[in-house]
Tab-separated table of C-alpha atoms in Angstrom:
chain	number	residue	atom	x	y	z
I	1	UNK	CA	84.096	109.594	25.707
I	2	UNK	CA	84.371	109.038	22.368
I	3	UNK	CA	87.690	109.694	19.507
I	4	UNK	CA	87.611	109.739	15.725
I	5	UNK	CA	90.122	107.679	14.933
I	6	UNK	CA	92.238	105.104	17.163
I	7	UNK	CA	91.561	101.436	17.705
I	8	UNK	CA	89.190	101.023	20.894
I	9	UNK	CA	91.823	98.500	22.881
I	10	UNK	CA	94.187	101.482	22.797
I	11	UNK	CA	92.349	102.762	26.142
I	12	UNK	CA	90.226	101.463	28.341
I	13	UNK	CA	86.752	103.191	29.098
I	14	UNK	CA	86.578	105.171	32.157
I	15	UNK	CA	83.675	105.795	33.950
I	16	UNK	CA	82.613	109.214	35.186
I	17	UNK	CA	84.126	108.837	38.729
I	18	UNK	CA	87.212	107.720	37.060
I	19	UNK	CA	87.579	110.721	35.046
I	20	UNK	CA	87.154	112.969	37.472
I	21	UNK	CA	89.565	110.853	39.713
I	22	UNK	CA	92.286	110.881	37.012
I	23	UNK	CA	91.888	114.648	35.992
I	24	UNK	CA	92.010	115.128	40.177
I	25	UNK	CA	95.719	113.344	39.680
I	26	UNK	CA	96.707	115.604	36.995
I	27	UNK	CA	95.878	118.699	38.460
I	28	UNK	CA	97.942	117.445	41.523
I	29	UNK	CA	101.177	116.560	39.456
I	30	UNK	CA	100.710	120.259	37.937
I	31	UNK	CA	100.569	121.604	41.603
I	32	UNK	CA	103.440	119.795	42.855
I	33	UNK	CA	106.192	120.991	40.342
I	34	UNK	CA	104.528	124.726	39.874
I	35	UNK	CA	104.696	125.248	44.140
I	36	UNK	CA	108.165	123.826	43.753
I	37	UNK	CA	109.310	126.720	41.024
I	38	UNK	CA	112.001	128.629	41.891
I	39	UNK	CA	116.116	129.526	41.363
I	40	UNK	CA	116.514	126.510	39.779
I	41	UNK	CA	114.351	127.241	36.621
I	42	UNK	CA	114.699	131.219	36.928
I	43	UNK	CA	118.773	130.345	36.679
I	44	UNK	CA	118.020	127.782	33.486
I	45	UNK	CA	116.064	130.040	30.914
I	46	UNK	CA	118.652	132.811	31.628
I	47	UNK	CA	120.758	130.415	30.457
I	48	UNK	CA	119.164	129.800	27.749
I	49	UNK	CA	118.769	133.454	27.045
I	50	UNK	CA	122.799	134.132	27.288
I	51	UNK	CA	123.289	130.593	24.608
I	52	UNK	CA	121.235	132.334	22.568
I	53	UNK	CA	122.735	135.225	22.991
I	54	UNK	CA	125.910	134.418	21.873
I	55	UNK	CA	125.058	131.629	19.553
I	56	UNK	CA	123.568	134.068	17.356
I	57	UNK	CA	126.381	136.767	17.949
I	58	UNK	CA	128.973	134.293	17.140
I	59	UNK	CA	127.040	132.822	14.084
I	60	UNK	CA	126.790	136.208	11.971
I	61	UNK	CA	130.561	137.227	13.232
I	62	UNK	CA	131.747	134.012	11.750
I	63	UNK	CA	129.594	134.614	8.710
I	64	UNK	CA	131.575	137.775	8.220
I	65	UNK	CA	134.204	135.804	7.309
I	66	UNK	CA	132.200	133.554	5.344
I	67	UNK	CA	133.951	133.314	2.024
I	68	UNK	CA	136.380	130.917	4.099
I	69	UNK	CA	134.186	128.133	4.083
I	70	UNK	CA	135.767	126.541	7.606
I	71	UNK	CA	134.032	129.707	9.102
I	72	UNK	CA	131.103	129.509	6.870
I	73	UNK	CA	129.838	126.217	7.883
I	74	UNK	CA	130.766	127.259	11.287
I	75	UNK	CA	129.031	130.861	11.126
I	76	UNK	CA	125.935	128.507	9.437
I	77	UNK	CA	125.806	125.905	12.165
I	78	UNK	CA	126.233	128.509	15.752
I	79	UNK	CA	123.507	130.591	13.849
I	80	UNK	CA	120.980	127.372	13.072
I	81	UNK	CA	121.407	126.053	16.139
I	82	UNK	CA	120.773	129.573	18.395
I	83	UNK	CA	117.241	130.339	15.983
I	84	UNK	CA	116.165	126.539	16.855
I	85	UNK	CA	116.831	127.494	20.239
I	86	UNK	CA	115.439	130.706	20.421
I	87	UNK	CA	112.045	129.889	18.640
I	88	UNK	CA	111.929	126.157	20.616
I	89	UNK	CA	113.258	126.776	24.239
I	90	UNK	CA	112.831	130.432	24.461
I	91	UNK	CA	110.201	132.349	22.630
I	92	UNK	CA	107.522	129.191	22.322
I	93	UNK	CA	107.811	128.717	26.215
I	94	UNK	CA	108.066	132.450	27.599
I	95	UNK	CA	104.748	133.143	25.277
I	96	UNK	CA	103.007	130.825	27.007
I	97	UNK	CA	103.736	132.513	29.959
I	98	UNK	CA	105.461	129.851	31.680
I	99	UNK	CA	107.863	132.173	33.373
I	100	UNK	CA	105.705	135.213	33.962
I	101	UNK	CA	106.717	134.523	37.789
I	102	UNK	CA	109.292	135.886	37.704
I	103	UNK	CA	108.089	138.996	36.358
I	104	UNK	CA	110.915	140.356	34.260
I	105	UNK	CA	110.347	142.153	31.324
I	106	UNK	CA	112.078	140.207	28.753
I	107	UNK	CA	110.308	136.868	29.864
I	108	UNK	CA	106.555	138.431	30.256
I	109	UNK	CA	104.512	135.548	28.044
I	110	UNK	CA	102.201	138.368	26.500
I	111	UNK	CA	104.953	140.693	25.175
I	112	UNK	CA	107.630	138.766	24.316
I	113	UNK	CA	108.295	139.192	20.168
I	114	UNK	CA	110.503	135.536	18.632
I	115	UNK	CA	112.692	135.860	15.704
I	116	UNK	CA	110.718	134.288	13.541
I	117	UNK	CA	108.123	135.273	10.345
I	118	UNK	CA	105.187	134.900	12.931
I	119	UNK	CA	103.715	138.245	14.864
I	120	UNK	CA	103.584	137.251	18.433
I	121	UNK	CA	100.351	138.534	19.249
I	122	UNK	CA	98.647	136.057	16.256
I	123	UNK	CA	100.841	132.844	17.278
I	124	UNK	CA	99.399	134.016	21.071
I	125	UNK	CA	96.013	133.816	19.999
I	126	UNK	CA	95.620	130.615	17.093
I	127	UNK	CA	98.059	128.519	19.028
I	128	UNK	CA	98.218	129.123	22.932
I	129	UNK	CA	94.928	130.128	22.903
I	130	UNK	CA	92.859	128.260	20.299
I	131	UNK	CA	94.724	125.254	19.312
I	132	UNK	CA	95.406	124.567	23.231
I	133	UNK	CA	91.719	125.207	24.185
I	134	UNK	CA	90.348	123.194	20.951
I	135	UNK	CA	93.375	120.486	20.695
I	136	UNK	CA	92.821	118.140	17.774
I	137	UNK	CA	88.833	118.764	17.347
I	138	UNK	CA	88.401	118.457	13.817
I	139	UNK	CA	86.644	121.781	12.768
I	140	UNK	CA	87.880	124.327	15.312
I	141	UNK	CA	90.846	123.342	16.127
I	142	UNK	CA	92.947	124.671	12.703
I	143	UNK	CA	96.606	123.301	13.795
I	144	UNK	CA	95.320	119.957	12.672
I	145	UNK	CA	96.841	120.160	8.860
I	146	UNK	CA	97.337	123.613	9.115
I	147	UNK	CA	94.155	123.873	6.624
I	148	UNK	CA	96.814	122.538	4.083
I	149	UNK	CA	96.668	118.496	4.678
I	150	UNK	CA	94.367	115.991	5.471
I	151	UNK	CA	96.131	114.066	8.154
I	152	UNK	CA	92.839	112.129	9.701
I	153	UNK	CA	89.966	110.237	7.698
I	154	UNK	CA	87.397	112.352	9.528
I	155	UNK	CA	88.725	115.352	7.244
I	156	UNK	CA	87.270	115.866	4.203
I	157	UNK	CA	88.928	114.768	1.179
I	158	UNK	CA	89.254	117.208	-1.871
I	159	UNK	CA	91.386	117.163	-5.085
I	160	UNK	CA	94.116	119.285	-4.076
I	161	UNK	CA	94.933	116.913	-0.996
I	162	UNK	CA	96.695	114.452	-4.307
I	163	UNK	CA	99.382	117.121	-4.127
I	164	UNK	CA	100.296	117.216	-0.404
I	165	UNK	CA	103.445	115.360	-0.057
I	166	UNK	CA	104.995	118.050	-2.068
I	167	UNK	CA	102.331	120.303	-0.295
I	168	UNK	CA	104.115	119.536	3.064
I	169	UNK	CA	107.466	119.226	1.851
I	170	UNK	CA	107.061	122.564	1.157
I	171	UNK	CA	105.527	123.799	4.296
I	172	UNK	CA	108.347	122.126	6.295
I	173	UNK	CA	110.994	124.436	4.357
I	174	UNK	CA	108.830	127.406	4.428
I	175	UNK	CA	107.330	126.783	8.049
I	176	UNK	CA	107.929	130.178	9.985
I	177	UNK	CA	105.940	131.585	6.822
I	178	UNK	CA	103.154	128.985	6.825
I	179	UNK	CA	102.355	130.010	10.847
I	180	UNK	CA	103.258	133.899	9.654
I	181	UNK	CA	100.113	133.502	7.569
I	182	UNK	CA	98.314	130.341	9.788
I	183	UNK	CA	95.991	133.576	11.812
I	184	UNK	CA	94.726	135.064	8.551
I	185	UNK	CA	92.359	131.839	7.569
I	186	UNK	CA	93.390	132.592	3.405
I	187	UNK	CA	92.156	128.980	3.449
I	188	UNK	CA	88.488	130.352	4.581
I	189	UNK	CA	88.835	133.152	2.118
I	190	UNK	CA	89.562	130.982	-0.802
I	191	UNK	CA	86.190	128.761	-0.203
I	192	UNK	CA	84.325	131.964	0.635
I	193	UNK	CA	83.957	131.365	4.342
I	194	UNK	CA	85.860	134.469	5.416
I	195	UNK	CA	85.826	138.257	3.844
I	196	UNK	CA	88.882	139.461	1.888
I	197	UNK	CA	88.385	142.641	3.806
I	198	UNK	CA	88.233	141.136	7.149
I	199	UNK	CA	91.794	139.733	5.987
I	200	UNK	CA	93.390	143.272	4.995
I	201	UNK	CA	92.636	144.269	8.168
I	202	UNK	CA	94.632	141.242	10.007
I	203	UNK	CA	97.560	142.099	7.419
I	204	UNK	CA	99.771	144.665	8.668
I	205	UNK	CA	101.163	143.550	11.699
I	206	UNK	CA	101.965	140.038	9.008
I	207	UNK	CA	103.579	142.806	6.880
I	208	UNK	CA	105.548	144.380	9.294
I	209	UNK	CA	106.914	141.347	10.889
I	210	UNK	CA	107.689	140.093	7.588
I	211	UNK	CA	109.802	143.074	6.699
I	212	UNK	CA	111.298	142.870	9.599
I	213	UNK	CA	112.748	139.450	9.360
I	214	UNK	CA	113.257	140.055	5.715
I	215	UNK	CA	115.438	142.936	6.123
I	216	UNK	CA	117.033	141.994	8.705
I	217	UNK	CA	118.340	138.527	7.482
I	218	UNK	CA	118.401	138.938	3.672
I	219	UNK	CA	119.017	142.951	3.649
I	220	UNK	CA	120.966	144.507	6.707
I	221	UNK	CA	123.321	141.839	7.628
I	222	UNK	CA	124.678	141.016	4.573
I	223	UNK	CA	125.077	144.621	3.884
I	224	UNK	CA	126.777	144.956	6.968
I	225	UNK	CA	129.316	142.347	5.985
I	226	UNK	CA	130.568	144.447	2.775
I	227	UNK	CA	132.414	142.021	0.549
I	228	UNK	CA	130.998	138.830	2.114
I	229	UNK	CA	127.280	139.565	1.585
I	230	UNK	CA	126.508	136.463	-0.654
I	231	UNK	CA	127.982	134.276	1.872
I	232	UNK	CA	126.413	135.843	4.771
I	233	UNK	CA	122.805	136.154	2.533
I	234	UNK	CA	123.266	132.285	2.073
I	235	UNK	CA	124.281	131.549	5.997
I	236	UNK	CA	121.080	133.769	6.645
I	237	UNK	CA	118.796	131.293	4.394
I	238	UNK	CA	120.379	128.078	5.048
I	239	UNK	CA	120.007	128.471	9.066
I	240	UNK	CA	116.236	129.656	8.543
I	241	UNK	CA	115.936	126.436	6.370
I	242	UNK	CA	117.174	124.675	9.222
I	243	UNK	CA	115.302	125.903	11.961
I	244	UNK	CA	112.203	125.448	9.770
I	245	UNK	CA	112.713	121.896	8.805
I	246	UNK	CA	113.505	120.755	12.485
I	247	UNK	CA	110.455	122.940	14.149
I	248	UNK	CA	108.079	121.652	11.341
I	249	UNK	CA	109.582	117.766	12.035
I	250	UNK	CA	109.020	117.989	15.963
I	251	UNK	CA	105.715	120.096	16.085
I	252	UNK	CA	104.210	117.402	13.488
I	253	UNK	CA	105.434	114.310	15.261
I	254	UNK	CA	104.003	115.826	18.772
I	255	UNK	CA	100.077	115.944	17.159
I	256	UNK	CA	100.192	113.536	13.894
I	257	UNK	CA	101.864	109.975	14.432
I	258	UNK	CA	100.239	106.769	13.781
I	259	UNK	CA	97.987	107.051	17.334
I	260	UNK	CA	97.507	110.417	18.025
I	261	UNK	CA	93.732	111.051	18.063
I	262	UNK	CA	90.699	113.353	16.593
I	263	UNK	CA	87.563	114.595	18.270
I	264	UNK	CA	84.064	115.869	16.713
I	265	UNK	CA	83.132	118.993	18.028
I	266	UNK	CA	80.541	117.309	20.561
I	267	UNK	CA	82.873	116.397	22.092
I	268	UNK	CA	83.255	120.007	23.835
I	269	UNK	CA	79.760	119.634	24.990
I	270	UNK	CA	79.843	119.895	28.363
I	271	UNK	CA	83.666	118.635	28.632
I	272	UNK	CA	85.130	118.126	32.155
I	273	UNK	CA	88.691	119.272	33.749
I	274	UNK	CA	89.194	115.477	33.424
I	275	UNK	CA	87.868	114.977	29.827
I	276	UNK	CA	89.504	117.791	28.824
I	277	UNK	CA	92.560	116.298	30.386
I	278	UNK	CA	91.756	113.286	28.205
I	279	UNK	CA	91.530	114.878	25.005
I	280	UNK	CA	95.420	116.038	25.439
I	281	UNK	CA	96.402	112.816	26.079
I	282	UNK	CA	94.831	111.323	23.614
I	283	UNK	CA	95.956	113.573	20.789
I	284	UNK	CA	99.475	114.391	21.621
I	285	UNK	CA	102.657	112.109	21.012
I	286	UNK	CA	106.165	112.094	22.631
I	287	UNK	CA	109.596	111.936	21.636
I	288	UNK	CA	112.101	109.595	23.420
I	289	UNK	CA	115.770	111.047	23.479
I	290	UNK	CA	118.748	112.593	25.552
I	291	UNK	CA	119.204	115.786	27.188
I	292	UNK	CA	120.051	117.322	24.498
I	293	UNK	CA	117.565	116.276	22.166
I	294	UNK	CA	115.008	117.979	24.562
I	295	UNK	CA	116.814	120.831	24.902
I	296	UNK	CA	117.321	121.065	21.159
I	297	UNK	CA	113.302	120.195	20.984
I	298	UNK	CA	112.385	122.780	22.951
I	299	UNK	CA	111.511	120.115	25.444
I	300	UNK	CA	108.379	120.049	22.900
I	301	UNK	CA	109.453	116.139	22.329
I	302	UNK	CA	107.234	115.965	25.621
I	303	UNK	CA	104.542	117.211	24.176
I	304	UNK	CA	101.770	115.400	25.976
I	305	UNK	CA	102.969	117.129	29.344
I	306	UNK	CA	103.567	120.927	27.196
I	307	UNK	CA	99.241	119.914	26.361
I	308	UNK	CA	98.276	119.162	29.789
I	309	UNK	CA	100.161	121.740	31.332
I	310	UNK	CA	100.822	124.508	28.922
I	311	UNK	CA	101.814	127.370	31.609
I	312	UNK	CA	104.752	124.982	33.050
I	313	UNK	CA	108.129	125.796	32.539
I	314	UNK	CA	109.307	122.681	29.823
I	315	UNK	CA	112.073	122.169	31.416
I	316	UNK	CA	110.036	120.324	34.126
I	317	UNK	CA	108.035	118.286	31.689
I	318	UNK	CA	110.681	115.210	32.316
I	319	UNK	CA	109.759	115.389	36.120
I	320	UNK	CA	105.902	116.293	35.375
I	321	UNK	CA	106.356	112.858	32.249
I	322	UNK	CA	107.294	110.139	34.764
I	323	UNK	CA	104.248	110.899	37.576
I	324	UNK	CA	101.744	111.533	34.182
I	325	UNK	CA	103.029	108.082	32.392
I	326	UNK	CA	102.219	106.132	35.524
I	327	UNK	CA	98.813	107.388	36.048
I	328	UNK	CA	97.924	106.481	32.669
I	329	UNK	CA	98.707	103.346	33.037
I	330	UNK	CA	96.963	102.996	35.969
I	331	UNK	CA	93.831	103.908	34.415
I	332	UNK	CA	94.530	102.309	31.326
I	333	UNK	CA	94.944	104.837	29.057
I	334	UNK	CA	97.389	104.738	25.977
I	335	UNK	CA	101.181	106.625	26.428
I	336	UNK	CA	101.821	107.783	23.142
I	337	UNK	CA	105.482	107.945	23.164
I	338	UNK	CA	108.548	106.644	21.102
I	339	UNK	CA	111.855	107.116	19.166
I	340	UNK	CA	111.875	110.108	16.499
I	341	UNK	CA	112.773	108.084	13.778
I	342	UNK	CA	109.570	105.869	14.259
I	343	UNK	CA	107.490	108.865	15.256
I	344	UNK	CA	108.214	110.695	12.496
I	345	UNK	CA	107.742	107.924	10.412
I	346	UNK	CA	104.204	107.815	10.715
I	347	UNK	CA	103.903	111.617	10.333
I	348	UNK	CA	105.250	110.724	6.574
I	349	UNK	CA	103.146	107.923	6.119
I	350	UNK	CA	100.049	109.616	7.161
I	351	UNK	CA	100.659	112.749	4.925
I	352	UNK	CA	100.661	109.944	1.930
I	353	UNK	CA	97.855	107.995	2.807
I	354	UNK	CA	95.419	110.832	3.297
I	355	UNK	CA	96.608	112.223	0.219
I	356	UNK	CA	94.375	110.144	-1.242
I	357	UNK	CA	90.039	109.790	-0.873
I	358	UNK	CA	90.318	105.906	-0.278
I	359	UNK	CA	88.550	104.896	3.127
I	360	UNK	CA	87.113	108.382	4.327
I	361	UNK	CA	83.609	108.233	3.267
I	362	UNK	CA	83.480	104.558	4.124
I	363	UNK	CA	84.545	105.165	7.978
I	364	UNK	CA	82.045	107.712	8.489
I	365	UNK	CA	78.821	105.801	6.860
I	366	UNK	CA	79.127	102.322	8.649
I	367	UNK	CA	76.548	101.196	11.121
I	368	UNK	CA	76.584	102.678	14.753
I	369	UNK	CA	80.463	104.239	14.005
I	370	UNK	CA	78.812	106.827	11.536
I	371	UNK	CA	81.457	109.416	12.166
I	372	UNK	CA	84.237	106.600	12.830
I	373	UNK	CA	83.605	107.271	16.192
I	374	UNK	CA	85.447	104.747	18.684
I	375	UNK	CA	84.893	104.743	22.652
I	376	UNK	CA	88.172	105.495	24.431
């Protein structure tokens, strides 16, 4: 078993029984809590459904009185906080299908359409289907620097990589339009890798998603509100900013703190259910928090358990964490978990340090680590 990038006393070396023993435990963990589904969760996400509901709904009525600025920064706030919850609890989860038991129509994982820049049907195939099949493998997996930044040593360094703290910065306020445009590869394009044509054909369900959340945020609304359409335009903006900002900071401190972990593709050579159990472990980080900063999170700030078990409804990750951190202790393997001030912490720090080329050749050309390869 072997990882690009994390000191080798991080995890203990299993041996092939163990593997299979620990991916046996995992698999029971996930059986436990999915036979145990039932009211409980079908009663939470319409819950969350109705918050966001009228989070929303109150938001842009309160914007329509925006040019009191008590009710703006009210309008601005109900509205930030119902998109954060609607793209974090409620659209990421339902399109993964995690509550496609309960077969109603506005929870079915492979139809359900976010309010966000991203079309559905792309974010369903790059992220629940490729980045959660290929998770961290440098090379296939594309979530890992969203082919913007170099996060890891084993990615190659290039000029433009100087620029990415301002690269990410901007990614962070722009981030519904940097997954938008994530499924089209413009990166593979660029270096010749991809056709141009084989992009126009990906581009109009982008365009008409796009317009979509265009118009309806910058265009109809505001015109709806007559004399306060500056104030409701610059509601609209502000609580897209802020949904952006907090879904970028959470999404990058799940996959890029100090430990998380990178594979080389040979790694998928012949991979296990318990290897493959492994990998997710190994590159995912958690958040520690309250209630409400999982909620808020999209319960995402557990993002080892959303890796393992992808299909689960979040809000059992908490139940699914404490069975999952025990194991791994028992077998020795490394818990990646802390506070998100520390967590995202090292997100920053990485995004500086692999701005620039120092140390990347070096840690793939010494002596039996020739790809920086360490055993796990």
């Amino acid at each position: 078993m072997e990882a690009l990038n994390t000191p080798a006393s991080r995890n203990r070396r299993l041996t092939p029984p163990e593997i299979e023993a620990f991916g046996a435990e995992l698999d029971a963990v996930r059986t436990r809590i999915m036979d145990s589904l039932g009211p409980d969760e079908a009663d939470y996400i319409r819950k969350v459904q109705r918050f966001v509901r009228y989070s929303e709904t109150g938001g842009r009525a309160l914007l329509f009185l925006g040019w009191l600025p008590p009710m703006w920064l009210a309008g601005t706030a109900c509205l930030t906080v119902g998109k954060i919850v609607e793209n974090m609890e409620l659209g990421h989860n339902v399109m993964h299908g995690q509550y496609d038991w309960l077969n109603e129509p506005g929870l079915r994982g492979d139809t359900y359409e976010w309010d966000n820049a991203c079309d559905g049907n792309a974010w369903r195939h790059y992220h629940n289907y490729i980045h959660h099949t290929y998770t961290n493998v440098i090379g296939v997996d594309r979530d890992v620097g969203y082919g913007i930044l170099r996060l890891f040593p084993a990615q190659k360094w290039k000029p433009g990589h100087l620029f990415q703290p301002l690269q990410a910065l901007a990614l962070a306020t722009l981030f519904e339009w940097g997954v938008a445009l994530h499924d089209l590869e413009l990166e593979q394009a660029v270096e010749g890798k991809k056709k141009w044509r084989d992009v126009a054909k990906q581009l109009p369900p982008v365009v008409r998603k796009a317009a979509r959340q265009l118009g309806k945020d910058y265009l109809v609304f505001p015109l709806l509100a007559g004399p306060a359409f500056l104030p409701v335009l610059l509601g609209n903006a502000t609580a897209n900013l802020g949904r952006n900002v907090w879904a970028f900071s959470i999404i990058f401190c799940g996959h890029f703190t100090e430990n998380a972990e990178t594979f080389g593709e040979e790694r998928l050579e012949n991979e296990s259910r318990g290897e493959w159990y492994l990998r997710q472990l190994q590159g995912s980080s958690n958040l520690s928090g309250g209630k409400l900063f999982h909620f808020l999170s999209g319960n995402l700030s557990h993002q080892i358990e959303h890796h393992l078990y992808p299909d689960m409804p979040a809000v059992r990750y908490a139940d699914a964490a404490k069975e999952v951190s025990e194991i791994c202790r028992r077998y020795g393997q490394y818990y990646n978990t802390g506070p998100f001030g520390k967590q995202f912490a090292s997100v920053v720090k990485r995004i500086f340090k692999y701005s620039l080329p120092q140390r990347a050749e070096g840690r793939r050309t010494r002596g039996p680590l020739a790809t920086g390869e360490v055993p796990c």
